[in-house]
Tab-separated table of C-alpha atoms and ligand atoms in Angstrom:
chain	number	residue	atom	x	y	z
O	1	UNK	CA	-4.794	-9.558	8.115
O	2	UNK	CA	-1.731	-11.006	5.902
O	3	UNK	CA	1.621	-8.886	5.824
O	4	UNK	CA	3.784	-8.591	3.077
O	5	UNK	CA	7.099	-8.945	4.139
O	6	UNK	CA	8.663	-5.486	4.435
O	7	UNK	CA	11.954	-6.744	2.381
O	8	UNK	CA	9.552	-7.277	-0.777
O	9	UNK	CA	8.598	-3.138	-1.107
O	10	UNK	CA	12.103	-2.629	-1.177
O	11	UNK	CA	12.952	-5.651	-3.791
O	12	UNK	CA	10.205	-4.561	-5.810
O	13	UNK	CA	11.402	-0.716	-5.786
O	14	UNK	CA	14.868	-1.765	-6.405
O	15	UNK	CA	14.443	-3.839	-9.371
O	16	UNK	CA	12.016	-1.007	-10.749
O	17	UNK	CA	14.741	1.447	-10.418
O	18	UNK	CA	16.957	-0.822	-12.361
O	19	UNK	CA	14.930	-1.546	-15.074
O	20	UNK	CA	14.559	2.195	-15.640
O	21	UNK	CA	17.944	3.090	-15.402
O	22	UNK	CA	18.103	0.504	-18.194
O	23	UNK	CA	14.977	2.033	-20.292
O	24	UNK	CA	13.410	-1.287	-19.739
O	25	UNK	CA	10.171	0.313	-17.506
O	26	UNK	CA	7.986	2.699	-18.820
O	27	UNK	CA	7.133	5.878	-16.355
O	28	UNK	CA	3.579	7.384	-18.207
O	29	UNK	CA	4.688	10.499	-19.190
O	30	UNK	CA	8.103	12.224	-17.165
O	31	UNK	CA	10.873	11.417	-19.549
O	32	UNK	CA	14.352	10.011	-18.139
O	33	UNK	CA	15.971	13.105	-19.141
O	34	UNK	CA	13.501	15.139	-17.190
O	35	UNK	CA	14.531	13.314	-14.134
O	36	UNK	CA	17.714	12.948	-14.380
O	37	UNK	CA	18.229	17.170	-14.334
O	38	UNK	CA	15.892	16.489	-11.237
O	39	UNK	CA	18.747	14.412	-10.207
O	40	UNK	CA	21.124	16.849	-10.691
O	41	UNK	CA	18.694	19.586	-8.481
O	42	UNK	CA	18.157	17.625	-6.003
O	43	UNK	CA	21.717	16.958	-5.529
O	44	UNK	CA	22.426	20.621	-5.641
O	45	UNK	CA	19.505	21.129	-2.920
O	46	UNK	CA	20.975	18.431	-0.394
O	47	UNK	CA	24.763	19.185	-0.651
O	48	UNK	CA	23.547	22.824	0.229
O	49	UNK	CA	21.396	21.135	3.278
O	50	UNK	CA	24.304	20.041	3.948
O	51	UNK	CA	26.135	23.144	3.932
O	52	UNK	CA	22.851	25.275	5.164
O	53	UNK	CA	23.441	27.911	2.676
O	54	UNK	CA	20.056	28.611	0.460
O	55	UNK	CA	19.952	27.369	-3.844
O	56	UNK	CA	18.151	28.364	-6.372
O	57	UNK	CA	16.369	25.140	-6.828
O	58	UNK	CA	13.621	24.606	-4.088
O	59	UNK	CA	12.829	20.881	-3.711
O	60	UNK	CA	9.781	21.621	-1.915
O	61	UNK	CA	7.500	24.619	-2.109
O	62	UNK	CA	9.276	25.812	1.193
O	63	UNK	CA	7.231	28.201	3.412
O	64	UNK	CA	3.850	27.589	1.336
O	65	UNK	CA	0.809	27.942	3.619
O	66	UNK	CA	-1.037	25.268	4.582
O	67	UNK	CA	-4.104	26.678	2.298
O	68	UNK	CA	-4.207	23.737	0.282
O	69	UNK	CA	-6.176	21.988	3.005
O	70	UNK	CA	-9.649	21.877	4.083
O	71	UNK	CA	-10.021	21.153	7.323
O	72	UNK	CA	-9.625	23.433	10.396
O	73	UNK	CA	-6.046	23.683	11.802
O	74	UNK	CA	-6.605	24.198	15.724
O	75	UNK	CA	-3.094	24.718	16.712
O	76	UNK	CA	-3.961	22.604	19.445
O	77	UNK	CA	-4.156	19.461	17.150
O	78	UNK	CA	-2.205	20.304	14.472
O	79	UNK	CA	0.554	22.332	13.145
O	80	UNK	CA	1.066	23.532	9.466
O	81	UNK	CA	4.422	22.641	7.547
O	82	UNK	CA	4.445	23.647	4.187
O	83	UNK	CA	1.386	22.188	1.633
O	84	UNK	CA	0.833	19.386	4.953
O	85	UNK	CA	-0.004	19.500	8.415
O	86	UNK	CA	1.790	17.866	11.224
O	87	UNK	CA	-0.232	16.061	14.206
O	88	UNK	CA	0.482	17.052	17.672
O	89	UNK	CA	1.127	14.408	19.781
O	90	UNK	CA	0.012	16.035	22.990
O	91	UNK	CA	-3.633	15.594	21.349
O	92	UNK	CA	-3.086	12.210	21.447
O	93	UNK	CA	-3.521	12.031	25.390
O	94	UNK	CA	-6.714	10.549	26.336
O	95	UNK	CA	-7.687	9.252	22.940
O	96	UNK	CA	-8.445	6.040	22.079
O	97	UNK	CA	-6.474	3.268	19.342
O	98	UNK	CA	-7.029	5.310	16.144
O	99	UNK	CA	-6.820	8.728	15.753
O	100	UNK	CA	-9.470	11.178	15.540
O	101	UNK	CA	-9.932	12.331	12.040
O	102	UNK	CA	-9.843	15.874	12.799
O	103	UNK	CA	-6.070	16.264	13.930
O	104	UNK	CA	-4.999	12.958	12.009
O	105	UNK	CA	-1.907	14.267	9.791
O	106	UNK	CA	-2.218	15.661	6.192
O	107	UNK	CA	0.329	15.063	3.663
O	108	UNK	CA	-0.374	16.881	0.343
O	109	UNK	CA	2.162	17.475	-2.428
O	110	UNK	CA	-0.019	20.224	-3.733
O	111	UNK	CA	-3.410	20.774	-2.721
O	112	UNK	CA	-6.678	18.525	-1.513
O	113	UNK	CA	-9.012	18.684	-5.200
O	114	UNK	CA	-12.231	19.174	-4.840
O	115	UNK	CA	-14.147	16.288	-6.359
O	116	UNK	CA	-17.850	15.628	-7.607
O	117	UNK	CA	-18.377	12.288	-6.480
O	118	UNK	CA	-21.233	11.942	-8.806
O	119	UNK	CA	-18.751	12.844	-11.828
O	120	UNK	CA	-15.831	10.883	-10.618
O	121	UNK	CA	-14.634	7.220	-11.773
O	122	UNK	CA	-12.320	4.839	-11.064
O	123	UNK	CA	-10.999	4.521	-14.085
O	124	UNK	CA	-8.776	0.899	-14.366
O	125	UNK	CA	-6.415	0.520	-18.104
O	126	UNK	CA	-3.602	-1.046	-19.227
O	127	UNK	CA	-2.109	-4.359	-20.753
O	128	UNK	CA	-2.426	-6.128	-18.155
O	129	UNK	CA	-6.321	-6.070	-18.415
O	130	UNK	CA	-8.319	-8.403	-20.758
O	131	UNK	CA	-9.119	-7.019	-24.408
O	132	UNK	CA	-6.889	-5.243	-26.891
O	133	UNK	CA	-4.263	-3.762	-25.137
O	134	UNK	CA	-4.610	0.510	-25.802
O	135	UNK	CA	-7.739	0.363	-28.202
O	136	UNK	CA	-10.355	-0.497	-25.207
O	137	UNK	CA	-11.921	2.062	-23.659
O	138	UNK	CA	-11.153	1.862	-19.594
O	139	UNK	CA	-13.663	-0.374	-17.087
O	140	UNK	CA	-14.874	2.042	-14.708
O	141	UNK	CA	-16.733	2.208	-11.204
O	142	UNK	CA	-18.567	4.794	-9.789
O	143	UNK	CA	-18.790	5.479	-6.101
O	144	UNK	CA	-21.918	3.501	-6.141
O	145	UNK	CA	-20.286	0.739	-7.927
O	146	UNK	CA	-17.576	0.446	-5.193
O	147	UNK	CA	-20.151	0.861	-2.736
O	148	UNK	CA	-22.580	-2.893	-3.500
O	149	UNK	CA	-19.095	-4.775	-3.817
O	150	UNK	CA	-18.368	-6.487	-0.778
O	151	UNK	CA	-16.753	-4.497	2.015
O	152	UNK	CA	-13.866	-4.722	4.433
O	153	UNK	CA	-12.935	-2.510	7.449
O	154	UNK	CA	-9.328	-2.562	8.747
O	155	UNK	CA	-7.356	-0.886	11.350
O	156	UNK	CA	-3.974	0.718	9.570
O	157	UNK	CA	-1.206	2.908	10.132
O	158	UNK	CA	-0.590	5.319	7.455
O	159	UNK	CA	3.565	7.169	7.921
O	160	UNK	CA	5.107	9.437	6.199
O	161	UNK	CA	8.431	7.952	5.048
O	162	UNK	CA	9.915	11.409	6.106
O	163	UNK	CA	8.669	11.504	9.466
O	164	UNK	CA	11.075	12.569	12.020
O	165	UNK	CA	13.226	14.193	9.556
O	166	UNK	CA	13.436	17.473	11.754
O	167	UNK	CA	15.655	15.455	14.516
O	168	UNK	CA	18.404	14.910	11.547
O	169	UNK	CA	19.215	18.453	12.079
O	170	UNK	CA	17.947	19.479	15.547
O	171	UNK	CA	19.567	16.595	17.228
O	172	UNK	CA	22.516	15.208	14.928
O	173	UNK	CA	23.320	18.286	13.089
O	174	UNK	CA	22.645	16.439	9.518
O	175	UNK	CA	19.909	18.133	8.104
O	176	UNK	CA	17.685	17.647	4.789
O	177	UNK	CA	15.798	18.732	2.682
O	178	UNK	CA	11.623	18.184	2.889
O	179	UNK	CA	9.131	18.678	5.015
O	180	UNK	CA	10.569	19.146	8.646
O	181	UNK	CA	8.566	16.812	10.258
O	182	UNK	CA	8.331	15.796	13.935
O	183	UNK	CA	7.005	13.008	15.111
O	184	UNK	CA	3.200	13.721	13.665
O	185	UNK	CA	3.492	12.803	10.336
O	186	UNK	CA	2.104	9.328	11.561
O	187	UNK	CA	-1.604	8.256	12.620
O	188	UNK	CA	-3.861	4.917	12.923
O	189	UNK	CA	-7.279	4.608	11.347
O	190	UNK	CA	-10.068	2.515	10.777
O	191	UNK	CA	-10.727	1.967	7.092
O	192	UNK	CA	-13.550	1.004	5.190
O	193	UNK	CA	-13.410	0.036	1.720
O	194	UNK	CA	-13.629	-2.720	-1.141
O	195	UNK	CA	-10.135	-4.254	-1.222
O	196	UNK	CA	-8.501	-3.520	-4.712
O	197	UNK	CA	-8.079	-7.129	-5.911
O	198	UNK	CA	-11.898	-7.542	-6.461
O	199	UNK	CA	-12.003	-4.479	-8.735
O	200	UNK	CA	-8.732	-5.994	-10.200
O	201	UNK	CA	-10.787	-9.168	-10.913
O	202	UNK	CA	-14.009	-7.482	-12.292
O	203	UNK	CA	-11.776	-5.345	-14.384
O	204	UNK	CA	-10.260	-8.366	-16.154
O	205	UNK	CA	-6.962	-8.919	-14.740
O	206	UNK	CA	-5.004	-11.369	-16.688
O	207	UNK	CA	-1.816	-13.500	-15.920
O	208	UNK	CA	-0.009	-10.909	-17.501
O	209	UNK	CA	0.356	-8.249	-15.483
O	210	UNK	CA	2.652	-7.532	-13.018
O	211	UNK	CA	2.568	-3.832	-11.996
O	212	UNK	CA	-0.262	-1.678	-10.818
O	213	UNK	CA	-0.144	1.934	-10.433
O	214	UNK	CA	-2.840	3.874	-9.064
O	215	UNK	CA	-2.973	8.008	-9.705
O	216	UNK	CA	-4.044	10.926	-8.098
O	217	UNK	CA	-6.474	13.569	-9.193
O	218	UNK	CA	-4.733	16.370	-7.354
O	219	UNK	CA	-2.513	18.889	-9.145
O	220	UNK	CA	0.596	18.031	-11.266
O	221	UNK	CA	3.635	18.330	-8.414
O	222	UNK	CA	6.193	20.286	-9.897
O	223	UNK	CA	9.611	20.736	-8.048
O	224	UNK	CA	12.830	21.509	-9.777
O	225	UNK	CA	11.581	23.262	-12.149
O	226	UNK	CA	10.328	19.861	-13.339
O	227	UNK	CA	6.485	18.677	-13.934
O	228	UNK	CA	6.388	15.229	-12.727
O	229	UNK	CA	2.955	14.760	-13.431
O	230	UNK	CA	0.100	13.509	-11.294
O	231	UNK	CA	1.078	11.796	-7.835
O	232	UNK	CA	1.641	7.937	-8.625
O	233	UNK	CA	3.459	4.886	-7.348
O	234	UNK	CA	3.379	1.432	-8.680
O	235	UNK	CA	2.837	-1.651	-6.433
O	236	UNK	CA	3.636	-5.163	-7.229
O	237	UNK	CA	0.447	-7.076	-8.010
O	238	UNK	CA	1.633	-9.147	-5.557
O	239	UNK	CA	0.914	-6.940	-2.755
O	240	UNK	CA	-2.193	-5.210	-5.000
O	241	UNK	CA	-3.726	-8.814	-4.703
O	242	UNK	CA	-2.962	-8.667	-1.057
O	243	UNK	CA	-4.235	-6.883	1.466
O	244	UNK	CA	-5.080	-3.722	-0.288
O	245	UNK	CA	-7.870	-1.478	0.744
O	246	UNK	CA	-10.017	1.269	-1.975
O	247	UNK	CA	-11.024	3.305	0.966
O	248	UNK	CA	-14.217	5.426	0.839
O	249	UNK	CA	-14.866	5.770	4.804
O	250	UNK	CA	-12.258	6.559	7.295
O	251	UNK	CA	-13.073	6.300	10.823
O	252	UNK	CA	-16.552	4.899	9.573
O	253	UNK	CA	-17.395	8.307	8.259
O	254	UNK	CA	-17.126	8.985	4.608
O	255	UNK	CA	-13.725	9.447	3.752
O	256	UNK	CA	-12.896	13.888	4.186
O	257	UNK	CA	-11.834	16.007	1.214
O	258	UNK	CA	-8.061	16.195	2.833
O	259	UNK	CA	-7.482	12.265	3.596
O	260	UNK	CA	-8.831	10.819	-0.480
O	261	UNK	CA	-11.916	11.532	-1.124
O	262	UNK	CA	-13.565	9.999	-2.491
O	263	UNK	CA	-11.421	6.954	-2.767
O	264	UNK	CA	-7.834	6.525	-1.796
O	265	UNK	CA	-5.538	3.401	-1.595
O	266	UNK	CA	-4.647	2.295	2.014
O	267	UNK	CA	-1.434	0.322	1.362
O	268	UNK	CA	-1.138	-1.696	5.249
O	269	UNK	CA	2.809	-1.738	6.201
O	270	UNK	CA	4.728	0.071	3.746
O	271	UNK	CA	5.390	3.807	3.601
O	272	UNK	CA	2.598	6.585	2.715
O	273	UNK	CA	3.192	7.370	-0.821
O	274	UNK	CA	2.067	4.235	-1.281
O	275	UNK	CA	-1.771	4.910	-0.417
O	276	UNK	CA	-2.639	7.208	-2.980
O	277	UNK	CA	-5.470	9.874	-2.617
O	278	UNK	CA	-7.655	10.995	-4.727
O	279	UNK	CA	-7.180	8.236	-6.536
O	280	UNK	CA	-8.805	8.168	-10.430
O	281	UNK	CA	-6.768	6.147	-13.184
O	282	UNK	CA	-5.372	2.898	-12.442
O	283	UNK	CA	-2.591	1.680	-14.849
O	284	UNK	CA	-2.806	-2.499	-14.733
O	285	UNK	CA	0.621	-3.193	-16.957
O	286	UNK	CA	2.113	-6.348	-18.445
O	287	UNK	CA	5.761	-4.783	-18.291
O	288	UNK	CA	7.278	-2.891	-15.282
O	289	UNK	CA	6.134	0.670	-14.389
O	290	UNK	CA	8.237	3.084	-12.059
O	291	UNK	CA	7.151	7.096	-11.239
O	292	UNK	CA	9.581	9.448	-9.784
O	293	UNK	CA	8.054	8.468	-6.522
O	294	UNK	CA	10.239	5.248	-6.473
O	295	UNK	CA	13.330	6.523	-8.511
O	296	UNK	CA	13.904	9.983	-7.619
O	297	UNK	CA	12.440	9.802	-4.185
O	298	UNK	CA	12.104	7.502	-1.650
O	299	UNK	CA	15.038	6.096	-1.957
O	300	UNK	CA	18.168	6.148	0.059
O	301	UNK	CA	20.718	8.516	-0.934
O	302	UNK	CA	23.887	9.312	-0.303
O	303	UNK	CA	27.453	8.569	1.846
O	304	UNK	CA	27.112	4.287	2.079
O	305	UNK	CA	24.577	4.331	-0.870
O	306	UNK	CA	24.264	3.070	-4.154
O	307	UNK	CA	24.657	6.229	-6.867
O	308	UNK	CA	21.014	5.394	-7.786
O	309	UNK	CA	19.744	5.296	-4.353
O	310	UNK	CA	19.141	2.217	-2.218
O	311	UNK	CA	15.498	1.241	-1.738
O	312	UNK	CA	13.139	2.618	1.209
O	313	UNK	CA	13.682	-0.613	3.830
O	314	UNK	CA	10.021	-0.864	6.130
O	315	UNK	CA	9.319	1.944	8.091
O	316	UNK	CA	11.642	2.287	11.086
O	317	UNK	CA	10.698	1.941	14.649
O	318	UNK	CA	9.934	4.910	16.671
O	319	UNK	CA	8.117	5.915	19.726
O	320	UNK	CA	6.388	9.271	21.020
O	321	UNK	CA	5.080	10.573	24.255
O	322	UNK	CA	1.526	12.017	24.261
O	323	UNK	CA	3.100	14.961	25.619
O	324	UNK	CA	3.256	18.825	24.514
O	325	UNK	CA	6.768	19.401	22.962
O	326	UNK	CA	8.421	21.344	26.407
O	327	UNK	CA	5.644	20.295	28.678
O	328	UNK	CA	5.245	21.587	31.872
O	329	UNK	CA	4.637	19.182	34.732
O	330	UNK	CA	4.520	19.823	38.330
O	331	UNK	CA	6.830	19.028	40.784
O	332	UNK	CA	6.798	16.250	43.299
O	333	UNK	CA	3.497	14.555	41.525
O	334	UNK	CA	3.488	11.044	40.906
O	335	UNK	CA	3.196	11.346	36.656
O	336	UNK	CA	1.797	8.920	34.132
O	337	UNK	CA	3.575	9.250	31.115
O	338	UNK	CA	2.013	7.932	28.152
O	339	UNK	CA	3.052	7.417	24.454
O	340	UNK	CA	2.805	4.626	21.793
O	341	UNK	CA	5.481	3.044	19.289
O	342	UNK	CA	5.644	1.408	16.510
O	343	UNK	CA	7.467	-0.052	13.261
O	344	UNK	CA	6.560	-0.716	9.985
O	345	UNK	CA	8.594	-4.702	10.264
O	346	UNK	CA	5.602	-5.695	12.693
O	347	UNK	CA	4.481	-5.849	16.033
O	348	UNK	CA	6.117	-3.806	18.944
O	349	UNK	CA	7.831	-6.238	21.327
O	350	UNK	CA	9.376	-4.063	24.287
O	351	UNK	CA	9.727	-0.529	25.294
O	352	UNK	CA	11.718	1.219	27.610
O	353	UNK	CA	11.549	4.927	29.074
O	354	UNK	CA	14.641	6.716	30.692
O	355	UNK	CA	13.468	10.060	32.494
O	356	UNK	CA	17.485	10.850	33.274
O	357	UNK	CA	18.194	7.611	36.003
O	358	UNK	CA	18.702	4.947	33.251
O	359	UNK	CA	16.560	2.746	30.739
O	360	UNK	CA	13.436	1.221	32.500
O	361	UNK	CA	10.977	-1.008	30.875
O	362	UNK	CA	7.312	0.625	29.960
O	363	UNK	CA	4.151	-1.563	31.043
O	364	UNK	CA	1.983	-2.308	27.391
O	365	UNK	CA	-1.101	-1.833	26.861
O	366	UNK	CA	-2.318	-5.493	25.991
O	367	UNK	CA	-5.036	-4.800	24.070
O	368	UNK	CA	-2.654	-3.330	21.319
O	369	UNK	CA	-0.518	-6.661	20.882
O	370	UNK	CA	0.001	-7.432	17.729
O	371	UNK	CA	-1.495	-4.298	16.159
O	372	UNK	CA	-0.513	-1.560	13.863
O	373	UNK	CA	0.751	0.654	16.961
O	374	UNK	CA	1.644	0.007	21.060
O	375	UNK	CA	0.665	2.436	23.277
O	376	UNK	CA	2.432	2.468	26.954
O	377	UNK	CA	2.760	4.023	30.084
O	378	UNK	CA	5.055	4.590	32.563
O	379	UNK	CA	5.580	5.894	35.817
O	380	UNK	CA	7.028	8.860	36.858
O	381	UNK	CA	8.061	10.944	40.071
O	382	UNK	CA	10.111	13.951	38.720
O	383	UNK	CA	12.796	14.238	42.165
O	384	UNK	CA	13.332	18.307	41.700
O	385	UNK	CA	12.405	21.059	39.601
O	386	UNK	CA	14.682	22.030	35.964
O	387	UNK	CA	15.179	21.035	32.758
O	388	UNK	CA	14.596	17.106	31.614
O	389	UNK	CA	14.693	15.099	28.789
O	390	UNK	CA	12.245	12.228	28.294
O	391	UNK	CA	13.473	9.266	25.979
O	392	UNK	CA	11.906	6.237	24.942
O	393	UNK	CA	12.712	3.671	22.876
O	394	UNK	CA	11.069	0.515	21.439
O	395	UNK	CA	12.320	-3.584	19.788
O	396	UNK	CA	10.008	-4.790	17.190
O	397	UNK	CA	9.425	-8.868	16.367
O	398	UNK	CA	12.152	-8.361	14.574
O	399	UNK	CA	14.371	-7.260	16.918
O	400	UNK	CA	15.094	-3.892	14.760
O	401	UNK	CA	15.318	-1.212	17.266
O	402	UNK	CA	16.048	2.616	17.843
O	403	UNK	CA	20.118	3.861	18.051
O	404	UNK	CA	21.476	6.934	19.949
O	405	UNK	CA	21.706	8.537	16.786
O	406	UNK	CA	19.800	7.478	13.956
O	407	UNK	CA	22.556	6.898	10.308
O	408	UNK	CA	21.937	10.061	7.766
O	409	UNK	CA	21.023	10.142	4.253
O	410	UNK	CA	20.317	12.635	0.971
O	411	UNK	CA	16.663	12.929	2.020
O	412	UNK	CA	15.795	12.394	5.347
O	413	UNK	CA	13.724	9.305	5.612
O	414	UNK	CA	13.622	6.460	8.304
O	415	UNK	CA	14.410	8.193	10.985
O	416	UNK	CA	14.484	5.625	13.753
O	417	UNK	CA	17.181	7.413	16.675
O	418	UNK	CA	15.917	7.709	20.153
O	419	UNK	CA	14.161	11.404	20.441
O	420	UNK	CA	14.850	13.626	23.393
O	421	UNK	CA	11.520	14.858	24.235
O	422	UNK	CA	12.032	18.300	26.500
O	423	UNK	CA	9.798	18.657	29.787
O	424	UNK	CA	10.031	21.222	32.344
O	425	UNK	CA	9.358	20.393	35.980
O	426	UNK	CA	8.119	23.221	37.721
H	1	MTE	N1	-2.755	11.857	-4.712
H	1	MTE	C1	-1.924	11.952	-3.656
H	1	MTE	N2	-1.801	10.896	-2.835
H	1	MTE	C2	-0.997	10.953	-1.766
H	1	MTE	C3	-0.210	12.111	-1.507
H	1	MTE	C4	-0.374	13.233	-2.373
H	1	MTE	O1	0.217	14.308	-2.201
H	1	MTE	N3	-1.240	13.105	-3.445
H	1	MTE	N4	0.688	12.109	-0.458
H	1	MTE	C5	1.155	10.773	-0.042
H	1	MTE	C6	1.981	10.786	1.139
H	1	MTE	S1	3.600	11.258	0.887
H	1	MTE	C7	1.524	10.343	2.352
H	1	MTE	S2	2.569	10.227	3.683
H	1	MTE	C8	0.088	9.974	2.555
H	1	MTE	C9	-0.527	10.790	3.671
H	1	MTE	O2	-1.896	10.503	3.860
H	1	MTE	P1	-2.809	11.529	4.675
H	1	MTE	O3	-2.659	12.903	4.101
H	1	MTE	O4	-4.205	11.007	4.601
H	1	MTE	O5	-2.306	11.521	6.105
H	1	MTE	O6	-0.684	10.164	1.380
H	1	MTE	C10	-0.005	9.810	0.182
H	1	MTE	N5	-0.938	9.889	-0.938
H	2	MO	MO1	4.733	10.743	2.737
């Protein structure tokens, strides 16, 4: 499979930003005004985060149940945050590459809609289509439609761009706003699908078009007292020509209610927003589109960034032990720890485990090389009973790897510091 280079999400999202900041993008429907108050909230909510002292504005339906979604929440596989659900890593021990669907992490701004798939369309407009730009009616696919074009099954990691935000605050003392994820808001799946440059090409893409911004059909997210409309985020057509996937199975079952269904986008390499769920219209534009899913969030804000917000960079490295959070491990056993890592620049080159004697090197699973995740062991003889802290940390191809302490910002994203994972020898 190709990869777009991770700098090109972030050049694309940058010079999006700047085009609307100069009312030369159009945004289908939230006005500029409406997000710039947003601004103004959200800066409210984080310089409280800051100052841990509550505001009126709640970024984030904060302490929402997790009612939103369908599938079961065994507490032993996942744990509810808000609207999403968080995957435990301990129920990653003794699985295989992918994760299981049922405790594979749910990220939902609202709710998972409940969809007739003999009612719903994909439903593809714009000017960047052939015909008379606005008068045509849309080109549309049905399930079955998607179904006889040719298909495609990758392997791909979906991330949260906030994952690992919790360790901001619990082990840096920076906190932010968001969902307080831990490490689960990550998970590897196989996907099955038609990739979205042949219905790009049966829809009549011209040379014209540069942007292409798929929708959801869940609920309108409101936050800040703002209605930002459906979920959305453009992608270059660049990448939307690339490698691209308009899932219908997932884990070669048809895709569940909570993870798109019927159709989502699976965007390989950058960060989660991207792959839409639920996905219905698809905007195909001759001029640049944003959403306030490039401009308001996920984007860097804050102390060493721009006053608009830098751009997301890849996903940052991180790494995770299959291991209950606290785990309890005999004494004087001879342990294999396990855990995988993983980056959103490329391939996972080295990783290293320190138990509380110093940095040793993990041994990798070589079937993984190259993949969208490494999973590694290492050896372990805990010398006396108490209190330990497990740390492991990983180099990508790139030679990006993960600091002591990982540099703040507005919103919590990219985490990448080394996480002190707590086990109890007893
Ligand atoms: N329509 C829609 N698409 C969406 C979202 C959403 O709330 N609505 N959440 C996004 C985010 S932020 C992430 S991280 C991924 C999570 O995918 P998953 O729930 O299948 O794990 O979906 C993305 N696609
Ligand atoms: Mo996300």
């Amino acid at each position: 499979m190709s990869r777009t280079p991770s700098w090109e999400e972030a050049r694309h999202d940058d010079l999006r930003a700047r085009q609307w900041l100069a009312g030369r993008a159009d945004g289908g429907g939230v006005s500029r005004q409406g997000l710039l108050e947003l601004g103004a909230a959200m800066g409210a909510l984080t310089a409280a985060a800051r100052e841990r002292e509550p505001v009126a504005v709640a970024a984030d339906p904060v302490g929402v149940d997790p009612g939103g979604i369908v599938k079961p929440l065994p507490p032993e596989l996942l744990t509810p945050l808000d609207t999403n659900a968080e995957m435990r890593w301990a129920a990653m021990a003794g699985q295989g590459y992918v994760v299981p669907t049922d405790r594979f992490f749910v990220r939902n701004h609202t709710r998972t809609p409940a969809i007739d798939p003999d009612h719903w369309r994909l439903s593809l407009h714009g000017t960047g289509l052939r015909g008379r730009p606005g008068r045509d009616r849309p080109v549309e696919f049905g399930l079955a439609d998607l179904r006889r074009l040719p298909a495609e099954r990758i392997t791909a990691l979906v991330e949260c761009a906030g994952n690992g935000r919790r360790f901001f605050d619990t082990q840096q003392g920076t906190p932010a706003p968001g969902v307080a994820w831990g490490l689960g808001g990550v998970g590897v799946a196989s996907w099955t699908g038609v990739r979205l440059s042949t219905v790009l090409r049966l829809a009549g893409l011209t040379d014209a078009a540069v942007d292409v911004m798929p929708e959801g059909l869940d609920p309108a997210y409101v936050t800040g007292g703002v209605d930002l409309g459906r979920v959305r985020r453009p992608l270059p057509l660049r990448k939307a020509l690339d490698d691209v996937l308009l899932a219908y199975a997932m884990n070669d079952e048809p895709l569940p209610p909570d993870h798109g269904f019927p159709v989502r986008l699976v965007v390989p390499g950058w960060i989660g927003i991207a792959s839409i769920k639920w996905v219905g219209p698809v905007e195909v534009s001759a001029s640049p589109l944003f959403s306030p899913w490039n401009t308001r969030f996920y984007r860097m804000f804050g102390p060493g960034h721009a006053a608009d917000g830098d751009p997301l960079t890849a996903q940052s490295v991180k790494s995770a032990f299959e291991l209950p959070w606290d785990a309890r491990v005999p004494a004087s056993a001879d342990l294999l720890l396990r855990g995988r890592s993983w980056s959103g620049n490329g391939p996972i080159r080295t990783v290293e485990v320190d138990t509380g004697d110093g940095w040793c090197p993990a041994e990798l699973v070589a079937a993984d090389a190259g993949g969208p995740w490494q999973r590694w062991t290492a050896r372990w003889r805990p010398p006396a009973p108490g209190a330990y802290r497990l740390r492991a940390r990983a180099t990508d191809v790139t030679g990006a790897g993960q600091p002591d302490r990982a540099a703040p910002n507005a919103l919590g994203y990219l985490f990448d510091g080394v996480v002190r994972h707590p086990v109890t020898v007893a």
